[in-house]
PDB file of N, CA and C in Angstrom:
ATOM      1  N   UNK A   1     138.257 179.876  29.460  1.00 63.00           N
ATOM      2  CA  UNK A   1     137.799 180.564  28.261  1.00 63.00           C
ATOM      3  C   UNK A   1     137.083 181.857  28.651  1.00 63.00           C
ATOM      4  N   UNK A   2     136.173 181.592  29.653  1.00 70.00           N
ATOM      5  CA  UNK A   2     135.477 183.422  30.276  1.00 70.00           C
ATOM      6  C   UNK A   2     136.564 183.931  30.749  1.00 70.00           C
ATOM      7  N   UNK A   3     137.439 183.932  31.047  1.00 71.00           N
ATOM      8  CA  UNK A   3     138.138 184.870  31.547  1.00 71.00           C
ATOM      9  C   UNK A   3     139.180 185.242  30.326  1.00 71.00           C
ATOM     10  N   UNK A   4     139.420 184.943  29.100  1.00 76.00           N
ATOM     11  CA  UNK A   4     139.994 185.465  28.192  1.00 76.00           C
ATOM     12  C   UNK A   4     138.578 186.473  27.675  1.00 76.00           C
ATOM     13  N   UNK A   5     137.513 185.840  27.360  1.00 80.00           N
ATOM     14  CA  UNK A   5     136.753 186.466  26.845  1.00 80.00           C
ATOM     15  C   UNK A   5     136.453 188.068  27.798  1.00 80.00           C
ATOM     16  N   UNK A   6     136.156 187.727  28.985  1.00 82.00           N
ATOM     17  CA  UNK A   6     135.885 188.902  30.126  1.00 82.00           C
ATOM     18  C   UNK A   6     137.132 188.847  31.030  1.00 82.00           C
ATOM     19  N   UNK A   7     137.861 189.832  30.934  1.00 84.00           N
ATOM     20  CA  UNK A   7     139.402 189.847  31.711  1.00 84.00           C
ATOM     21  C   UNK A   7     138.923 190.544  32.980  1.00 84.00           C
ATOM     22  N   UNK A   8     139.298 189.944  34.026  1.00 83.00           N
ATOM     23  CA  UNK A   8     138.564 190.836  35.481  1.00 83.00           C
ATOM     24  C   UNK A   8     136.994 190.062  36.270  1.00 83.00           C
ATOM     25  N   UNK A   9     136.271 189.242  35.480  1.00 81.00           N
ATOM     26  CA  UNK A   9     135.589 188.857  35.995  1.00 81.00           C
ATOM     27  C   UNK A   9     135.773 187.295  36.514  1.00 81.00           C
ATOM     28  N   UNK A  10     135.145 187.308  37.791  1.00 81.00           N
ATOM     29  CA  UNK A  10     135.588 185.983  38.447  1.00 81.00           C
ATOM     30  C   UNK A  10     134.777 185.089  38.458  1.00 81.00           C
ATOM     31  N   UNK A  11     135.258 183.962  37.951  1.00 77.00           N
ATOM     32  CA  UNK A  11     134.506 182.476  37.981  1.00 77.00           C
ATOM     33  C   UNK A  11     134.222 181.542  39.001  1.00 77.00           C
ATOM     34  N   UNK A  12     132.910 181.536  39.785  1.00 79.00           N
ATOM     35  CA  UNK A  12     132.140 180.861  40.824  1.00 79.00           C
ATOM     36  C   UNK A  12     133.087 179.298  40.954  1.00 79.00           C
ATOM     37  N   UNK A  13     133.808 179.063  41.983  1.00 80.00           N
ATOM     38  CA  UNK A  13     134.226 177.685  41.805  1.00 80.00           C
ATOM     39  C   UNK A  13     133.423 176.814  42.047  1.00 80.00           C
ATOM     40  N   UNK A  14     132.919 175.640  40.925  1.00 84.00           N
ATOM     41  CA  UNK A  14     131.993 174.779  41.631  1.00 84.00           C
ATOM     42  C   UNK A  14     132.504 173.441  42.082  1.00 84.00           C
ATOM     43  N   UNK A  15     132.014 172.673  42.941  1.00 87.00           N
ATOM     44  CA  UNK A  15     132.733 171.531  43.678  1.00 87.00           C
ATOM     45  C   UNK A  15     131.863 170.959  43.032  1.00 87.00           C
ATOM     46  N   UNK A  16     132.627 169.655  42.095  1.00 90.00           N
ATOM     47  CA  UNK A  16     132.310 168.458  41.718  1.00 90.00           C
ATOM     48  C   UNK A  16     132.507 167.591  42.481  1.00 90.00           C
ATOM     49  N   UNK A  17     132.836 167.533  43.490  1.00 91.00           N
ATOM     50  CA  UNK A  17     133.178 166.746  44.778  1.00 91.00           C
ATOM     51  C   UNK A  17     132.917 164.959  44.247  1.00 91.00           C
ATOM     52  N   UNK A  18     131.805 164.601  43.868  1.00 95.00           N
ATOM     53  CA  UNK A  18     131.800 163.205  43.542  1.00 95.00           C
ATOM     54  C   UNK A  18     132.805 162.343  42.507  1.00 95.00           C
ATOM     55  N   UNK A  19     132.254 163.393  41.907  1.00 95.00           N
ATOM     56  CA  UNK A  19     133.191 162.894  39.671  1.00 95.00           C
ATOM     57  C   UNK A  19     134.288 163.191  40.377  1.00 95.00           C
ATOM     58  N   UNK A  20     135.081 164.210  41.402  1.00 95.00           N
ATOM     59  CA  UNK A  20     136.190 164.794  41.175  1.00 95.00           C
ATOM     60  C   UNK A  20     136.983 163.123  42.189  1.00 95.00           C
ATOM     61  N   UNK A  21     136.624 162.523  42.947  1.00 96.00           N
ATOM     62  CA  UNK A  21     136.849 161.716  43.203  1.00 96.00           C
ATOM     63  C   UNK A  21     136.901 160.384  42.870  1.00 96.00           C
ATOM     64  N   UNK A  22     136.027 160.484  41.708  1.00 97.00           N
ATOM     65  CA  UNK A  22     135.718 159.124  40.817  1.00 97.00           C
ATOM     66  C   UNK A  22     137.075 159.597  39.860  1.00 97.00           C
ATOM     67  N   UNK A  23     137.203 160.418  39.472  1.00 97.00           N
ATOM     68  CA  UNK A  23     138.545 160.527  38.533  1.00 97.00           C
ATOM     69  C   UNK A  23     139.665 160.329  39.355  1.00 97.00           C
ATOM     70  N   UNK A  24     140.005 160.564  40.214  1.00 97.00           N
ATOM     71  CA  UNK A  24     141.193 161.041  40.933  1.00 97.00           C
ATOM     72  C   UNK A  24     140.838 159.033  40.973  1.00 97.00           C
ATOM     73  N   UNK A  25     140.374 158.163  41.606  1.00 96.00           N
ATOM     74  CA  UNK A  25     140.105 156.861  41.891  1.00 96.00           C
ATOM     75  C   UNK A  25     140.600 156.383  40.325  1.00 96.00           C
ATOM     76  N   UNK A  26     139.900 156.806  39.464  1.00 96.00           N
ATOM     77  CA  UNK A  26     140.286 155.982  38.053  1.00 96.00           C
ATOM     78  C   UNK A  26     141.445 156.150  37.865  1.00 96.00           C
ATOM     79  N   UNK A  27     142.345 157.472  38.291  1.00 97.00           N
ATOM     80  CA  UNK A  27     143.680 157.756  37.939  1.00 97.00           C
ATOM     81  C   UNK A  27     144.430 157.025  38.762  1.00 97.00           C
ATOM     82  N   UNK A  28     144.651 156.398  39.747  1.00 97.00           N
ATOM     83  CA  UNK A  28     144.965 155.971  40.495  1.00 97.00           C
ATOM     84  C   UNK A  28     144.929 154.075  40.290  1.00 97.00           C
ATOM     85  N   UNK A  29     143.639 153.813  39.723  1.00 96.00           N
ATOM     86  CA  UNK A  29     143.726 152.692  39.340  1.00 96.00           C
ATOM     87  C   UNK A  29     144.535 152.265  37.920  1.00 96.00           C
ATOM     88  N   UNK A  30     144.575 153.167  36.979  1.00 96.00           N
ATOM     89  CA  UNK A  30     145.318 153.225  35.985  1.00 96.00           C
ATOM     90  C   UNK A  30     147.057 153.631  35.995  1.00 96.00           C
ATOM     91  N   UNK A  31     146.977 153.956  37.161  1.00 96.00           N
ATOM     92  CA  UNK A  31     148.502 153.776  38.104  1.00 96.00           C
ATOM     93  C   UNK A  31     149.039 155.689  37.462  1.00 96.00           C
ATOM     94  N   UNK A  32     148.620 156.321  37.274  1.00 95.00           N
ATOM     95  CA  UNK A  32     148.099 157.530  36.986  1.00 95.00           C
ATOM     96  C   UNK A  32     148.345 158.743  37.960  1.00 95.00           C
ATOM     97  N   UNK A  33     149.014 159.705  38.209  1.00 95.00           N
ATOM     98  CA  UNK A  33     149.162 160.519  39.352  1.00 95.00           C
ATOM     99  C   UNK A  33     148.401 161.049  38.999  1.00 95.00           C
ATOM    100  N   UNK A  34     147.418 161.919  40.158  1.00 95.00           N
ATOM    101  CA  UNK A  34     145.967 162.415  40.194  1.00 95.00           C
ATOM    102  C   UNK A  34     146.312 163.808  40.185  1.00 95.00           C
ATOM    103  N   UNK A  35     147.308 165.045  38.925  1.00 95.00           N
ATOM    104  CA  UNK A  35     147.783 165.844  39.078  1.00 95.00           C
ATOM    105  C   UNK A  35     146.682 167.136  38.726  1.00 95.00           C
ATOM    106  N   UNK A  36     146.551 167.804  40.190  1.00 94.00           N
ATOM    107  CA  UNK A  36     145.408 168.820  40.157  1.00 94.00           C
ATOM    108  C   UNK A  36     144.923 169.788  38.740  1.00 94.00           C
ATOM    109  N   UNK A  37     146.379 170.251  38.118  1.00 93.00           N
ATOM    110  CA  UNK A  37     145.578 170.773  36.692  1.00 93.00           C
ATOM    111  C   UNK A  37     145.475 169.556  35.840  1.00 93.00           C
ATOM    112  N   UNK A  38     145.776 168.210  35.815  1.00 95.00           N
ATOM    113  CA  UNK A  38     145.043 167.643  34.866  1.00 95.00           C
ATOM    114  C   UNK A  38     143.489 166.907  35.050  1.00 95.00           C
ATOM    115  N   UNK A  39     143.531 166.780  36.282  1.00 96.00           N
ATOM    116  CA  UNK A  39     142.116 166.376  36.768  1.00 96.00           C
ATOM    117  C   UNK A  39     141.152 167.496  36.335  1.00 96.00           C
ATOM    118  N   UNK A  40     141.945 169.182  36.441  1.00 93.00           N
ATOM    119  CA  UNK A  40     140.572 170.392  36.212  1.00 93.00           C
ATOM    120  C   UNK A  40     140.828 170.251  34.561  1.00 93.00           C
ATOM    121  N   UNK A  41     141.754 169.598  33.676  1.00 94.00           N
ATOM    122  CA  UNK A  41     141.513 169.271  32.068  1.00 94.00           C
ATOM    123  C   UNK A  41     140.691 168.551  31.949  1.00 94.00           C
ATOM    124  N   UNK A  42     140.367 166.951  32.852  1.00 96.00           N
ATOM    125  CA  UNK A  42     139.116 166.363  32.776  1.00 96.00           C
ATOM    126  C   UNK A  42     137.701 166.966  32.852  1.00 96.00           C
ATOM    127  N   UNK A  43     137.746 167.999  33.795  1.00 94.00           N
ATOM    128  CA  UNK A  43     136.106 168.637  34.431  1.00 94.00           C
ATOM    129  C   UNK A  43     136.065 169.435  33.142  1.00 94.00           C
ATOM    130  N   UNK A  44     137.019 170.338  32.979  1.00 92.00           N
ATOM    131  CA  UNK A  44     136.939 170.490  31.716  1.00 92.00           C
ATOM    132  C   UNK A  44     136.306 170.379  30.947  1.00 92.00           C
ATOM    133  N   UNK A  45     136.580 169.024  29.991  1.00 95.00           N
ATOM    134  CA  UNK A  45     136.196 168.401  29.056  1.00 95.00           C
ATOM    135  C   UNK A  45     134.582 168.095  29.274  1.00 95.00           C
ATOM    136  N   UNK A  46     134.589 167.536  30.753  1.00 95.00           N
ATOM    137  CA  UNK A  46     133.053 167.210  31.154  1.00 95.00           C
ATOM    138  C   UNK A  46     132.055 168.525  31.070  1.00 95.00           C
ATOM    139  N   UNK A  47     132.469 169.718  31.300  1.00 92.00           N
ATOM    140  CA  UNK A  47     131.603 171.001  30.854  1.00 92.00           C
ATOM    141  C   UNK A  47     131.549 171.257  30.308  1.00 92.00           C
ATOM    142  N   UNK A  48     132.768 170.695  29.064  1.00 91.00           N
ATOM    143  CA  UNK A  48     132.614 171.571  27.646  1.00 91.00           C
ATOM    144  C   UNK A  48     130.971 170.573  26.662  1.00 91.00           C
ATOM    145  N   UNK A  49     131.639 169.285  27.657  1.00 93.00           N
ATOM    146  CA  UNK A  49     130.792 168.144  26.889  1.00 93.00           C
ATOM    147  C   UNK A  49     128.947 168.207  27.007  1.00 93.00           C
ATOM    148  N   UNK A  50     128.753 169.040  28.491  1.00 90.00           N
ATOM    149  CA  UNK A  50     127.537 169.736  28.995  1.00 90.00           C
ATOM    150  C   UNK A  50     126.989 170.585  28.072  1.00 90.00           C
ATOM    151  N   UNK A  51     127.647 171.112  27.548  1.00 89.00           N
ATOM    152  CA  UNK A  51     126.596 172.657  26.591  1.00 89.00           C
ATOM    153  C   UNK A  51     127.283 172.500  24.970  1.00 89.00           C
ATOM    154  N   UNK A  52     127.739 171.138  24.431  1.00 88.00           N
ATOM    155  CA  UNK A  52     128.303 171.034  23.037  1.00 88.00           C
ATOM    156  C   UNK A  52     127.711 169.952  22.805  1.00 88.00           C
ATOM    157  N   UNK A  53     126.989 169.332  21.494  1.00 86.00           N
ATOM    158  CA  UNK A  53     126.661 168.847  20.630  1.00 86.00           C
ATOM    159  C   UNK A  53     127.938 167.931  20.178  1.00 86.00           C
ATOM    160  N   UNK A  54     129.051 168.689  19.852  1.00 89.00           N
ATOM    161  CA  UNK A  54     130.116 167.223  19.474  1.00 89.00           C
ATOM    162  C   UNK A  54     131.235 168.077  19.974  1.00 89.00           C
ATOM    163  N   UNK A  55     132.288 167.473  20.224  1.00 91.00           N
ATOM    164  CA  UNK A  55     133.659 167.775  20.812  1.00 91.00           C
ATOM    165  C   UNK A  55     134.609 166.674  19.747  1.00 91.00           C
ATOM    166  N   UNK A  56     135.719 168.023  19.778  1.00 92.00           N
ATOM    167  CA  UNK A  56     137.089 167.267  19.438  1.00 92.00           C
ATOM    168  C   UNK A  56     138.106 167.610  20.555  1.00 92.00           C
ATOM    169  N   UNK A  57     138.511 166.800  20.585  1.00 92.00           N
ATOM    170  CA  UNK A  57     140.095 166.915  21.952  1.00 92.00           C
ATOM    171  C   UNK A  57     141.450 167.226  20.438  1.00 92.00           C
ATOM    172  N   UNK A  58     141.891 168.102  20.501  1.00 93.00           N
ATOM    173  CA  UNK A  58     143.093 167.863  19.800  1.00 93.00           C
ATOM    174  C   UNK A  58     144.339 168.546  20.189  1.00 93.00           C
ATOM    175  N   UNK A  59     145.063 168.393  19.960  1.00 93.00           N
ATOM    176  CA  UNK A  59     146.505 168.793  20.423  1.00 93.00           C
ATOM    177  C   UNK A  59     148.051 167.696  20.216  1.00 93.00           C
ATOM    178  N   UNK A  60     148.877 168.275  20.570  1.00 96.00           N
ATOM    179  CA  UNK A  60     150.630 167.650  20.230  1.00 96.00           C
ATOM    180  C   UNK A  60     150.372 166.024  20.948  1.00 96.00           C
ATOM    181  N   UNK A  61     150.826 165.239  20.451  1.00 95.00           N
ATOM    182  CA  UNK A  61     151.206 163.967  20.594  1.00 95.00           C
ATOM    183  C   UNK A  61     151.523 164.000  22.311  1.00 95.00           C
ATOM    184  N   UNK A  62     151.002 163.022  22.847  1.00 93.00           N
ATOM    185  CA  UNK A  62     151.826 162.710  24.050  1.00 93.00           C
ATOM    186  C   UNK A  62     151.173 163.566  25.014  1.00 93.00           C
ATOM    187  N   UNK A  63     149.741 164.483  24.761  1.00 92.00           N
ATOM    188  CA  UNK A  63     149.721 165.730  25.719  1.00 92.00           C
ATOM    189  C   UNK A  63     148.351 164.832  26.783  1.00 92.00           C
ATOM    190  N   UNK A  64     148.125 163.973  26.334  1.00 93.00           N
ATOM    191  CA  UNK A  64     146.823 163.275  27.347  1.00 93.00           C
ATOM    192  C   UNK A  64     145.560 163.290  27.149  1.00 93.00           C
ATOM    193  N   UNK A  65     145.684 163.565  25.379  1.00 94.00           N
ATOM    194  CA  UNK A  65     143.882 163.336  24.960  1.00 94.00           C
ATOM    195  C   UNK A  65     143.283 162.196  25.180  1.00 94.00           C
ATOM    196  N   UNK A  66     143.623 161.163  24.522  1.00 95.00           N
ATOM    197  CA  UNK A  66     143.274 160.249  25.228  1.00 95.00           C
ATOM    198  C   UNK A  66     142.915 159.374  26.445  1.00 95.00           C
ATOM    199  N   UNK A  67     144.027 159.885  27.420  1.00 96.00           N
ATOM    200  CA  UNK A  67     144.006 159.234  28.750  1.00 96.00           C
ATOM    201  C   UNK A  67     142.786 160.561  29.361  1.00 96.00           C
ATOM    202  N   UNK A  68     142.662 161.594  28.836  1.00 95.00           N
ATOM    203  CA  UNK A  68     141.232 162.202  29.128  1.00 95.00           C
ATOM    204  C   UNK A  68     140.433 161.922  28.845  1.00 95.00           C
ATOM    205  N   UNK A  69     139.774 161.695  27.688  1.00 95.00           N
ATOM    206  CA  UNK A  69     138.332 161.262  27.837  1.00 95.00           C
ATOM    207  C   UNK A  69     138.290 159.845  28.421  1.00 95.00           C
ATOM    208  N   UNK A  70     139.269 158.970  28.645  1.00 96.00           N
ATOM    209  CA  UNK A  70     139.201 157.762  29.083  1.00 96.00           C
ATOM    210  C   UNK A  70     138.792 157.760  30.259  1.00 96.00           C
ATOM    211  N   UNK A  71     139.524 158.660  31.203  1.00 97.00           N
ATOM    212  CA  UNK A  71     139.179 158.638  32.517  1.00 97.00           C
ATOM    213  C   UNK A  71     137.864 159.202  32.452  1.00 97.00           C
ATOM    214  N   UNK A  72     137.684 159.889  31.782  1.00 97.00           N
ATOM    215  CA  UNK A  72     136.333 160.845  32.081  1.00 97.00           C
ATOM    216  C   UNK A  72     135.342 159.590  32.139  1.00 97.00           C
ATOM    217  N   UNK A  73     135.635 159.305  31.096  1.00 96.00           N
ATOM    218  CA  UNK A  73     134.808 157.550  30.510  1.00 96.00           C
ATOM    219  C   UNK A  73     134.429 157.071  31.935  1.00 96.00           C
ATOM    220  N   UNK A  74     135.968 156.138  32.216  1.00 97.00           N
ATOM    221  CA  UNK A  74     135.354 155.436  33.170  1.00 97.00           C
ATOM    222  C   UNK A  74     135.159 155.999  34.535  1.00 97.00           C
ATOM    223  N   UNK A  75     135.242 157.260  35.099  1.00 97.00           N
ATOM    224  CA  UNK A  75     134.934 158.017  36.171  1.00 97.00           C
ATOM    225  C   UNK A  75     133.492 158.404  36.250  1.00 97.00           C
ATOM    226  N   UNK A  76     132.707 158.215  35.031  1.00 96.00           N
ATOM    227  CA  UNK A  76     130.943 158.640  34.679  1.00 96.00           C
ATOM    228  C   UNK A  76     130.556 157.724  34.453  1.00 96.00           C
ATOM    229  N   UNK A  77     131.303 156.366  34.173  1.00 96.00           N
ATOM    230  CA  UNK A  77     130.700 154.866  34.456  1.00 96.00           C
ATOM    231  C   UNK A  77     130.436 154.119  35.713  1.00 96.00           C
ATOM    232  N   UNK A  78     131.741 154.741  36.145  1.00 96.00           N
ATOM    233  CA  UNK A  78     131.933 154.141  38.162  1.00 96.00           C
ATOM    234  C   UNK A  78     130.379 154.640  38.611  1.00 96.00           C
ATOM    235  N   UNK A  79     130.345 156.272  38.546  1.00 95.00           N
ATOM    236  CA  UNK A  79     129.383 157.083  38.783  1.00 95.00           C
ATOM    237  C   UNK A  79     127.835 156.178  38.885  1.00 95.00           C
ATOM    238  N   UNK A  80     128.032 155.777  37.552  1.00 95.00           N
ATOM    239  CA  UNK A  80     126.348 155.082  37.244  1.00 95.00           C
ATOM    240  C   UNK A  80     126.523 153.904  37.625  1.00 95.00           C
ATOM    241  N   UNK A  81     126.990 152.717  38.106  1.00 94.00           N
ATOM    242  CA  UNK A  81     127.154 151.934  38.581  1.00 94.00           C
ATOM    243  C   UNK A  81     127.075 151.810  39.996  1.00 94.00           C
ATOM    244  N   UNK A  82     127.698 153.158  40.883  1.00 92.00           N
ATOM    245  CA  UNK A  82     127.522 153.248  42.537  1.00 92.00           C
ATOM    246  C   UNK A  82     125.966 153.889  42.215  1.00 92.00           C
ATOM    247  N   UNK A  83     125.333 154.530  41.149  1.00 88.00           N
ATOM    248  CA  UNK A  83     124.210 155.022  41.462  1.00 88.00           C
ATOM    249  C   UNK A  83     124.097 156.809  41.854  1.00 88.00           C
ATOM    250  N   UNK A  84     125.149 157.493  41.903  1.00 75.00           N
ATOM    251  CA  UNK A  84     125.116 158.488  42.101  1.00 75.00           C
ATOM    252  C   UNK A  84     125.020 159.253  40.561  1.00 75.00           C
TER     253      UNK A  84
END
């Protein structure tokens, strides 16, 4: 979204390194290929979910709203459960 808004300016990559592995693990347990732009649709969702009050996921049938916040779900549950 910043980079539609500001064309030319570059976005700091940050390593989620933990979550990004707790998802990629949930996807995997859900028999799920751990496919790099849909895992960055999960982080996604998890930043949008950081600085918003309420979220809607919407889009065409079949596109993986669901199986997103699910994983997100249980990838921030694993999370609190190992304690990290």
């Amino acid at each position: 979204i910043i980079q539609d808004l500001f064309p030319g300016v570059e976005i700091p990559n940050v390593d989620y390194g933990r979550l990004q592995e707790s998802i990629e693990f949930e996807m995997d347990k859900a028999k799920l290929q751990p496919v790099p732009s849909y895992v960055a649709k999960i982080i996604q969702l998890f930043e949008t979910m950081l600085v918003r009050h309420g979220v809607m996921v919407v889009g065409l049938t079949l596109t993986g709203k669901t199986c997103c916040h699910k994983m997100l779900g249980n990838a921030l549950t694993q999370l609190k459960r190992d304690g990290d």
